[in-house]
XYZ file of C-alpha atoms in Angstrom:
586
model
C -21.376 142.697 264.519
C -18.026 140.905 264.734
C -17.203 138.531 267.580
C -13.996 138.910 269.579
C -11.710 136.566 267.665
C -8.881 137.212 270.128
C -10.856 135.520 272.920
C -13.182 133.053 271.182
C -12.116 129.870 269.398
C -13.303 129.351 265.830
C -15.844 126.732 266.892
C -17.244 129.174 269.466
C -17.627 131.924 266.855
C -19.273 129.386 264.550
C -21.708 128.396 267.305
C -22.762 132.033 267.738
C -22.959 132.713 263.997
C -25.124 129.660 263.394
C -27.855 131.125 265.609
C -28.713 133.537 262.778
C -27.696 131.338 259.831
C -30.176 131.572 256.919
C -32.907 128.950 256.869
C -33.495 126.767 253.835
C -36.535 128.884 252.916
C -34.437 132.045 253.125
C -31.806 130.400 250.931
C -34.413 129.533 248.296
C -35.626 133.124 248.263
C -32.133 134.664 248.237
C -30.934 132.543 245.317
C -34.315 132.540 243.517
C -34.279 128.749 243.430
C -37.068 126.579 242.065
C -38.416 123.986 244.502
C -37.006 121.036 242.553
C -33.533 122.620 242.369
C -32.858 122.123 246.071
C -31.840 118.704 247.410
C -32.619 118.698 251.175
C -29.885 117.623 253.578
C -30.397 119.176 256.992
C -28.633 122.516 257.427
C -26.540 122.038 254.298
C -28.692 121.283 251.252
C -27.286 120.525 247.829
C -28.336 122.347 244.690
C -29.214 120.392 241.551
C -26.449 121.408 239.174
C -27.981 120.043 235.977
C -31.390 121.641 236.526
C -29.958 125.008 237.558
C -27.514 125.196 234.651
C -30.294 124.399 232.207
C -32.466 127.198 233.598
C -29.632 129.731 233.842
C -27.698 128.801 230.683
C -28.501 132.072 228.908
C -27.756 134.309 231.911
C -24.499 136.297 231.561
C -21.661 135.234 233.855
C -20.737 137.380 236.836
C -17.229 138.545 237.704
C -14.836 135.641 238.321
C -12.416 136.252 241.214
C -9.679 133.803 242.199
C -7.692 133.884 245.458
C -4.091 132.668 245.558
C -1.047 133.444 247.732
C 2.688 133.967 247.990
C 4.863 131.031 249.045
C 3.503 130.252 252.529
C 5.043 129.431 255.850
C 4.165 125.889 257.008
C 1.314 127.519 258.977
C -0.474 128.796 255.845
C -1.285 132.425 255.100
C -5.086 132.374 255.110
C -6.382 131.997 251.555
C -9.704 130.518 252.691
C -10.023 133.118 255.437
C -9.368 135.834 252.861
C -11.823 134.309 250.378
C -14.582 134.295 252.978
C -13.632 137.751 254.266
C -13.731 139.113 250.724
C -17.216 137.643 250.207
C -18.330 139.290 253.464
C -16.764 142.605 252.451
C -18.383 142.576 249.004
C -21.734 141.807 250.635
C -21.270 144.877 252.860
C -21.022 146.882 249.633
C -24.448 145.596 248.643
C -23.527 143.366 245.705
C -24.824 139.878 244.924
C -21.854 137.753 245.948
C -21.062 134.134 246.728
C -18.240 131.684 246.291
C -16.922 128.147 246.200
C -14.278 126.424 248.322
C -12.946 122.888 248.726
C -14.381 120.294 251.083
C -11.963 119.467 253.909
C -10.538 116.002 254.472
C -10.859 114.166 257.768
C -7.082 113.690 257.818
C -6.108 117.356 258.316
C -9.250 118.024 260.376
C -8.216 115.445 262.965
C -4.521 116.246 262.667
C -2.666 119.598 262.899
C -3.889 121.626 259.916
C -7.551 121.912 260.917
C -10.681 122.017 258.819
C -9.890 124.732 256.228
C -13.044 126.594 257.317
C -11.320 129.971 257.415
C -10.985 131.581 260.818
C -12.033 134.322 263.182
C -14.919 136.326 261.740
C -14.180 135.106 258.207
C -15.432 131.622 258.870
C -17.562 128.998 257.114
C -20.660 127.717 258.884
C -22.147 125.356 259.913
C -18.643 124.446 260.991
C -19.342 121.011 262.473
C -21.203 119.754 259.411
C -18.587 121.259 257.086
C -15.741 119.647 259.008
C -17.219 116.192 259.633
C -18.299 114.730 256.321
C -20.764 117.370 255.100
C -23.211 115.648 252.709
C -21.146 112.515 252.161
C -19.248 113.272 248.943
C -15.940 111.992 250.341
C -17.689 108.865 251.645
C -19.151 108.242 248.174
C -15.700 108.676 246.642
C -14.203 106.226 249.151
C -16.859 103.633 248.327
C -16.442 104.069 244.582
C -12.635 103.979 244.764
C -12.451 100.976 247.075
C -15.009 99.141 244.921
C -12.480 99.339 242.078
C -9.902 97.736 244.369
C -12.394 95.037 245.372
C -12.995 94.321 241.682
C -9.254 94.210 240.988
C -8.379 91.873 243.844
C -11.334 89.583 243.153
C -10.432 89.375 239.450
C -6.805 88.549 240.243
C -7.962 85.832 242.660
C -10.304 84.253 240.117
C -7.705 84.374 237.344
C -5.244 82.646 239.692
C -7.767 79.968 240.642
C -9.499 79.271 237.297
C -8.463 78.214 233.792
C -9.409 80.271 230.751
C -12.267 77.823 230.104
C -13.642 78.278 233.620
C -13.361 82.055 233.318
C -15.226 81.937 229.992
C -18.110 80.055 231.641
C -18.479 83.078 233.932
C -18.356 85.539 231.040
C -14.797 86.626 231.846
C -11.625 86.844 229.795
C -8.172 86.718 231.309
C -6.807 90.202 231.913
C -3.447 88.792 233.076
C -2.859 91.581 235.603
C 0.734 92.022 236.744
C 0.748 91.959 240.584
C 4.021 93.924 240.510
C 2.468 96.720 238.458
C -0.705 97.775 240.269
C -1.411 101.502 240.008
C -4.176 101.951 242.576
C -4.326 101.376 246.309
C -7.092 101.665 248.872
C -8.195 104.928 250.483
C -9.323 106.098 253.914
C -10.075 109.668 254.993
C -7.527 109.868 257.790
C -3.781 110.433 258.032
C -2.725 106.849 258.783
C 0.956 106.343 258.054
C 0.772 102.732 259.236
C -1.251 101.891 256.129
C 1.173 103.296 253.554
C 2.466 99.819 252.727
C 0.472 96.641 253.439
C 0.073 93.006 252.347
C -3.436 91.817 251.424
C -4.904 88.422 250.570
C -3.097 86.476 253.311
C -4.756 83.083 253.748
C -6.088 80.460 251.342
C -7.376 80.452 247.760
C -10.698 81.913 248.893
C -9.151 84.860 250.751
C -8.232 87.077 247.837
C -5.053 87.430 245.807
C -1.999 87.960 247.982
C 0.046 91.000 247.029
C 1.612 94.161 248.299
C -0.806 97.086 248.446
C -1.210 100.467 250.112
C -3.610 103.082 251.390
C -3.778 106.748 250.437
C -5.854 109.515 251.983
C -9.294 109.847 250.366
C -8.725 113.241 248.756
C -5.713 111.852 246.864
C -8.017 109.537 244.887
C -8.193 110.115 241.151
C -11.961 110.124 241.607
C -11.677 113.327 243.631
C -9.516 114.840 240.904
C -12.129 113.828 238.329
C -14.956 115.367 240.359
C -13.074 118.667 240.455
C -12.700 118.899 236.662
C -15.816 117.115 235.360
C -18.221 119.361 233.457
C -21.337 117.281 234.128
C -22.558 113.725 234.838
C -21.836 112.333 231.333
C -18.277 113.672 231.557
C -17.875 112.170 235.045
C -19.147 108.779 233.793
C -16.790 108.725 230.826
C -13.741 109.677 232.881
C -14.421 107.058 235.561
C -14.282 104.318 232.917
C -10.775 105.390 231.864
C -9.110 105.143 235.281
C -6.017 102.931 235.090
C -6.158 100.437 237.948
C -3.166 98.300 237.007
C -1.155 97.025 234.026
C -1.073 93.543 232.504
C 2.104 91.529 232.008
C 2.596 93.123 228.592
C 2.592 96.570 230.185
C -0.828 97.501 228.815
C -3.257 99.432 231.050
C -6.137 97.678 232.798
C -8.972 100.134 233.422
C -12.098 100.208 235.535
C -14.013 99.585 232.296
C -11.980 96.404 231.728
C -13.000 95.284 235.229
C -16.643 96.195 234.439
C -16.868 98.233 237.626
C -17.052 101.752 236.161
C -20.856 101.859 236.046
C -21.205 100.836 239.683
C -18.556 103.379 240.683
C -20.544 106.108 238.945
C -23.677 104.930 240.760
C -21.920 105.566 244.078
C -20.877 109.012 242.862
C -24.063 110.087 241.074
C -24.971 112.683 243.717
C -21.479 114.095 244.160
C -21.833 116.373 241.114
C -24.230 118.590 243.081
C -22.505 121.299 245.190
C -23.438 121.779 248.844
C -24.502 125.176 250.157
C -22.875 126.551 253.294
C -22.435 130.159 254.482
C -19.940 132.682 255.706
C -20.278 133.680 259.359
C -22.222 136.712 258.075
C -24.680 134.621 256.053
C -23.465 134.789 252.446
C -23.866 131.559 250.425
C -20.729 129.550 249.663
C -20.709 126.321 247.673
C -18.529 123.497 248.929
C -17.577 121.059 246.201
C -14.639 118.684 245.698
C -11.385 118.648 247.645
C -8.524 117.305 245.500
C -4.850 117.254 246.479
C -3.023 120.450 245.547
C 0.369 118.719 245.149
C -0.709 116.184 242.532
C -4.229 117.127 241.418
C -5.759 120.528 240.703
C -6.041 121.620 244.357
C -9.226 123.685 244.139
C -12.989 123.436 244.210
C -14.779 122.195 241.129
C -15.382 123.546 237.655
C -19.041 122.665 238.251
C -19.239 124.977 241.301
C -17.560 127.824 239.422
C -19.823 127.433 236.395
C -22.856 127.524 238.663
C -21.540 130.358 240.847
C -20.929 132.570 237.834
C -24.616 132.207 236.945
C -25.919 132.635 240.507
C -23.775 135.563 241.654
C -22.662 138.890 240.205
C -19.311 138.351 241.972
C -18.110 134.759 242.347
C -15.047 134.090 244.547
C -13.018 130.887 244.433
C -9.517 129.911 245.591
C -6.516 127.855 244.508
C -4.523 125.539 246.735
C -1.052 126.577 247.918
C 0.801 129.500 246.308
C 0.638 131.036 242.852
C 3.423 128.793 241.530
C 1.250 125.710 242.134
C -2.430 126.497 242.693
C -2.672 129.556 240.491
C -0.620 127.959 237.713
C -3.097 125.051 237.629
C -6.053 127.443 237.796
C -4.553 129.439 234.927
C -3.483 126.638 232.580
C -5.809 123.777 233.525
C -9.000 124.715 235.373
C -9.916 127.846 233.433
C -9.007 126.151 230.139
C -11.000 122.962 230.833
C -14.000 124.909 232.114
C -13.946 127.466 229.325
C -13.971 130.163 232.016
C -12.578 133.704 231.828
C -11.176 134.985 235.154
C -11.315 138.710 235.899
C -9.256 139.229 239.059
C -6.730 137.261 241.081
C -6.224 138.189 244.739
C -2.650 137.458 245.850
C -2.628 136.916 249.621
C 0.464 137.825 251.625
C 1.164 138.100 255.329
C 3.830 140.138 257.073
C 4.826 136.870 258.746
C 5.526 135.088 255.449
C 7.347 138.097 254.012
C 9.664 138.128 257.018
C 10.374 134.415 256.517
C 11.308 135.031 252.869
C 13.437 137.977 253.956
C 15.670 135.683 255.989
C 13.695 135.169 259.192
C 14.155 131.980 261.252
C 12.315 128.763 260.428
C 8.609 128.570 261.257
C 7.642 125.150 262.622
C 4.034 124.038 263.269
C 3.390 123.254 266.917
C 6.301 125.355 268.175
C 6.274 128.974 269.426
C 6.783 131.456 266.604
C 10.150 133.275 266.843
C 10.064 136.876 268.105
C 11.185 138.256 264.727
C 7.643 137.570 263.536
C 5.856 139.476 266.289
C 8.114 142.568 266.405
C 8.532 145.223 263.738
C 11.320 144.429 261.284
C 11.176 146.482 258.085
C 14.381 145.009 256.692
C 13.013 141.451 256.684
C 9.716 142.624 255.183
C 11.415 144.538 252.379
C 13.714 141.651 251.465
C 10.814 139.195 251.614
C 8.752 141.234 249.157
C 10.893 139.724 246.391
C 8.806 136.547 246.746
C 5.578 138.565 246.544
C 6.754 140.425 243.431
C 7.733 137.146 241.755
C 4.213 135.753 242.212
C 2.689 139.078 241.177
C 4.652 138.852 237.932
C 3.249 135.345 237.374
C -0.328 136.554 237.772
C 0.324 139.424 235.360
C 1.612 136.958 232.730
C -1.840 135.343 232.695
C -3.523 138.617 231.793
C -5.729 138.384 234.896
C -5.869 141.630 236.856
C -4.013 141.223 240.209
C -4.910 142.634 243.620
C -2.467 142.066 246.486
C -4.122 141.498 249.855
C -2.102 141.815 253.050
C -3.990 139.458 255.353
C -3.853 141.238 258.694
C -2.422 139.906 261.945
C -2.593 141.832 265.225
C 1.235 141.899 265.316
C 1.496 143.846 262.028
C 2.685 147.433 262.395
C 1.563 150.419 260.342
C 5.082 150.935 259.025
C 5.291 147.306 257.811
C 1.900 147.527 256.102
C 2.725 150.830 254.402
C 6.042 149.445 253.198
C 4.313 146.521 251.435
C 1.722 148.851 249.887
C 4.499 151.134 248.608
C 6.434 148.241 247.026
C 3.304 146.782 245.377
C 2.193 150.186 244.067
C 5.640 150.739 242.534
C 5.206 147.354 240.811
C 2.012 148.646 239.195
C -0.644 146.718 241.148
C -3.411 147.420 243.622
C -2.790 146.544 247.267
C -5.234 146.398 250.173
C -4.837 145.630 253.853
C -7.647 143.432 255.173
C -8.616 142.763 258.780
C -11.407 140.262 258.070
C -10.208 137.772 260.706
C -10.775 140.389 263.398
C -13.722 142.353 261.997
C -15.394 140.227 259.294
C -16.883 142.121 256.349
C -16.231 145.517 257.935
C -12.541 144.687 258.087
C -12.494 143.663 254.409
C -13.987 146.814 252.866
C -10.654 148.114 251.580
C -10.072 144.751 249.881
C -13.617 144.620 248.524
C -13.283 148.079 247.031
C -9.961 147.198 245.393
C -11.444 144.027 243.879
C -14.560 145.817 242.597
C -12.336 148.478 241.051
C -10.095 145.812 239.470
C -13.157 144.071 237.972
C -13.748 147.199 235.876
C -10.343 146.755 234.264
C -10.403 144.494 231.216
C -8.839 141.079 231.723
C -6.594 139.906 228.874
C -6.602 136.278 229.947
C -4.338 133.907 228.038
C -2.820 130.526 228.918
C 0.941 130.112 229.235
C 1.025 127.580 226.380
C -1.333 126.200 223.715
C -2.559 122.605 224.049
C -0.385 121.588 221.104
C 2.772 122.283 223.133
C 4.720 119.027 223.797
C 5.017 117.894 227.409
C 8.703 118.693 227.902
C 8.250 122.186 226.473
C 5.316 122.779 228.840
C 7.419 121.756 231.822
C 10.308 123.961 230.642
C 7.961 126.956 230.330
C 6.445 126.409 233.780
C 9.871 125.901 235.360
C 11.345 129.077 233.847
C 8.341 131.412 233.659
C 6.577 130.457 236.909
C 9.215 128.990 239.233
C 12.235 130.989 238.050
C 14.416 127.970 237.271
C 17.274 128.084 234.777
C 15.983 124.915 233.118
C 14.848 121.316 233.657
C 16.893 118.159 234.260
C 15.090 114.919 233.382
C 16.014 111.560 234.844
C 16.461 108.904 232.123
C 13.247 107.173 233.243
C 11.203 110.392 233.241
C 12.542 111.508 229.845
C 11.783 108.119 228.303
C 8.205 108.392 229.552
C 7.925 111.964 228.281
C 9.074 110.933 224.799
C 6.519 108.101 224.806
C 3.677 110.428 225.842
C 4.667 113.055 223.266
C 4.614 110.485 220.459
C 1.213 109.013 221.375
C -1.836 111.061 220.183
C -3.882 109.551 223.034
C -2.096 111.867 225.480
C -2.213 115.015 223.346
C -4.980 116.660 225.377
C -3.827 115.467 228.808
C -3.312 118.345 231.260
C 0.156 118.960 232.706
C -0.170 118.766 236.487
C 3.127 119.580 238.153
C 4.162 117.864 241.403
C 6.355 120.101 243.558
C 6.747 121.306 247.137
C 4.556 124.282 248.069
C 7.102 125.635 250.553
C 9.492 127.079 247.985
C 9.430 128.387 244.433
C 12.015 125.679 243.797
C 11.854 121.911 244.364
C 13.730 122.333 247.660
C 11.476 123.431 250.572
C 14.467 124.921 252.405
C 15.051 127.564 249.706
C 12.987 130.643 250.569
C 12.553 134.012 248.894
C 13.312 133.830 245.159
C 16.017 131.182 244.606
C 18.357 131.713 241.638
C 20.875 129.555 239.797
C 18.966 126.293 240.066
C 17.410 123.710 237.744
C 14.206 121.740 238.242
C 14.804 117.964 238.489
C 12.013 115.731 237.108
C 12.414 112.174 238.363
C 9.197 110.529 237.142
C 5.797 111.132 235.511
C 2.545 109.871 236.983
C -0.432 109.108 234.722
C -4.108 109.604 235.618
C -6.085 108.148 232.715
C -9.554 109.241 233.818
C -8.651 112.725 234.983
C -6.390 112.952 231.910
C -3.405 114.261 233.865
C 0.293 113.798 233.210
C 2.078 114.651 236.455
C 5.819 115.420 236.179
C 7.311 114.875 239.634
C 9.884 117.321 240.965
C 9.908 115.712 244.388
C 8.660 112.854 246.499
C 4.996 113.241 247.462
C 3.276 110.762 249.748
C -0.420 110.062 249.153
C -0.855 109.199 252.826
C 0.121 111.885 255.360
C 1.069 110.958 258.903
C -0.638 111.923 262.149
C 1.392 114.125 264.483
C 2.108 113.614 268.178
C -0.325 116.406 269.083
C -3.294 115.976 266.725
C -6.538 117.950 266.847
C -8.587 114.913 267.846
C -7.150 115.228 271.367
C -9.216 118.388 271.826
C -12.427 117.547 269.919
C -15.408 116.387 271.978
C -19.209 116.419 272.166
C -21.456 117.989 274.787
C -23.636 114.976 275.580
C -26.493 117.192 276.772
C -26.765 119.264 273.584
C -24.913 117.174 270.998
C -22.739 120.142 270.060
C -19.168 119.510 268.940
C -16.347 121.513 270.495
C -12.652 121.842 269.716
C -12.761 122.119 265.916
C -10.512 124.762 264.366
C-alpha cells in the first residue's frame, strides 16, 4: 500500500517503510546466499563479490536495463526515482528483479540536491544509513586518497631537507617532484568552497613542504572512478598503483607506486569492492556501490555491481548520471565495453516540466518558486520541447539498445500533455509509458514495467560508437556530432598538442574517452536549451587519470569542489534524542 507522498516527507515515508524492511535472514533466503557470502553490517550488509561471482559464474545473465534521461532542468527529472519505481513495478509483475545505484555524497546530502535516494513511494531504504555514510566506502576512499597526499608532502619535505646520500640511507631515491606541477589535492566529503585553494606546510623544516594545494569533494577522487570501473580486487590494486600524483621537474609522472603508497591505499580500500544491499520502499533488493562524478568520471554505479546483479536477478536495473548525452554515452562507450556487458533496454526519462523548459519556458532555478507555465497545461511548450527528447532517443537507438521512453509523472501533468508526448514518441518508432511511481509505488509503475518487459523480448543490436583503435580527436569529433549535435570541434592549441601527444603514445591507446561537459544543455553552454544548432564544441584542455585510464577532454570549466548554498539541507536535519531517529533528510 502506497503512502501519501503529497503529505509525507521522504524521510517520513522511509520511516514507515523500514518497519517492514526485510531482515538479514529474509535477504539470505530471497537471494539464495551462502552464509559466508554475506558480510554483516547492521541493516545494510555487504555481499562478498568474489565468492558470489565464483559460485554464479556459469549462470546466464539476466536482462540488463539502464535508466537515462533527457537534458534535465536544474532540479533533476527523477532517474533514481524512476529506477526504483521500475524495480517496484517489475516486482509487482512477479519477476525476480533488483538493481544497482550510486552511493550519495555528503556534499549534496547536506546541501540543496539531497541524498539521491529517489522520492515518494519510489524510495531507497534504510534512508538514514544510505544517506549518512552507509558502510564506509567513501570514508575508505578519503583515507586512501589523503594517504597519497601525506606520502607526497612528506617525500617533498624530506627531499628538500636531505641530500641524495641521506635519502639513500633511508632507502629513498630523489623523485625531484615539481611543486608547481602537482596533480592531486586533498578530499573531504562536503561542499566546502573555502578549501578550493589553500597553502600547506606553513612553518619550519619539520612542518611539511610548503606549497599551494587544494581540496576536492570525495566523490571526485580518481579512486572513486577506479572503484566504479574495476573488475575485481587485482584490477583495483593494479590501477591504484598507476595514479599520477604529480610530475617531476622533467615533466615525467610521479605515481603512487613511485611513492610506495599504493599497497597501503589498497589496504584501506580492500572492502570497498563489495556492494552494499539496500531496498526499495517495497522491499526489493538494490545494491549501492560507488558514486563517481558524472561530469568527469563515469557517473554511475559500478561494473562490479552490474556483473553481480546480472547473475542474481532476472531483471537488473541500473542508471547513468545526468542525461543521455553524458551518462548514457559513457555507459554505452565506456562502462558496457569495459565490463564486457550487453545491455538490453534503455529507459529514457522525461518530465512534462523539462519538456516545457526545452520548448521555451522560463528559467527554472533551484530554491525559487517554479514559474506558472510549469504547473498549467501548455501543449505548445511540450510539443516544441519534445525535440530534445527525440534527439536523445535517436542517440539511444544508435547504440542498438532498445529504448523505452518513460514520462515520470507529476501531479501537475494533464492528460492532454501526456497523450501528446506518447503520440510523438510512437511516431518516432519507440515505446512510451507514463509512470506514477512517486505517488503510487509499484502499482503506479505497471505501465512502465510492462513496456520494459516487452522491450526485453526485442533483440538488442548493441554496438559502440567507435572501436578502441579510433584516435582521440576522432572519438571526440564523433561524440560531438553524433551525440551532442555539434557541427564540429574546435581545439585550443594546448588541448590539441596534448591530443597529438596521447595519440602518438601507445601507452594511452586503451584509455577511455571521458568527456567533460555541462549536463544542462546538449551543447557546452548551459543556457542553450532544446536542440541547439549551428555551434561547435570547444575543447580547452585534456585531463589525465592514469589509474582509471581516462583521457578527459574538457568542453567547460568543472570545479571538483562544489559550494554550499545559503539554504542548505543541514538546516533542517536533526535527531530525535529519545529514539535516535534522524529527520529532515530528502
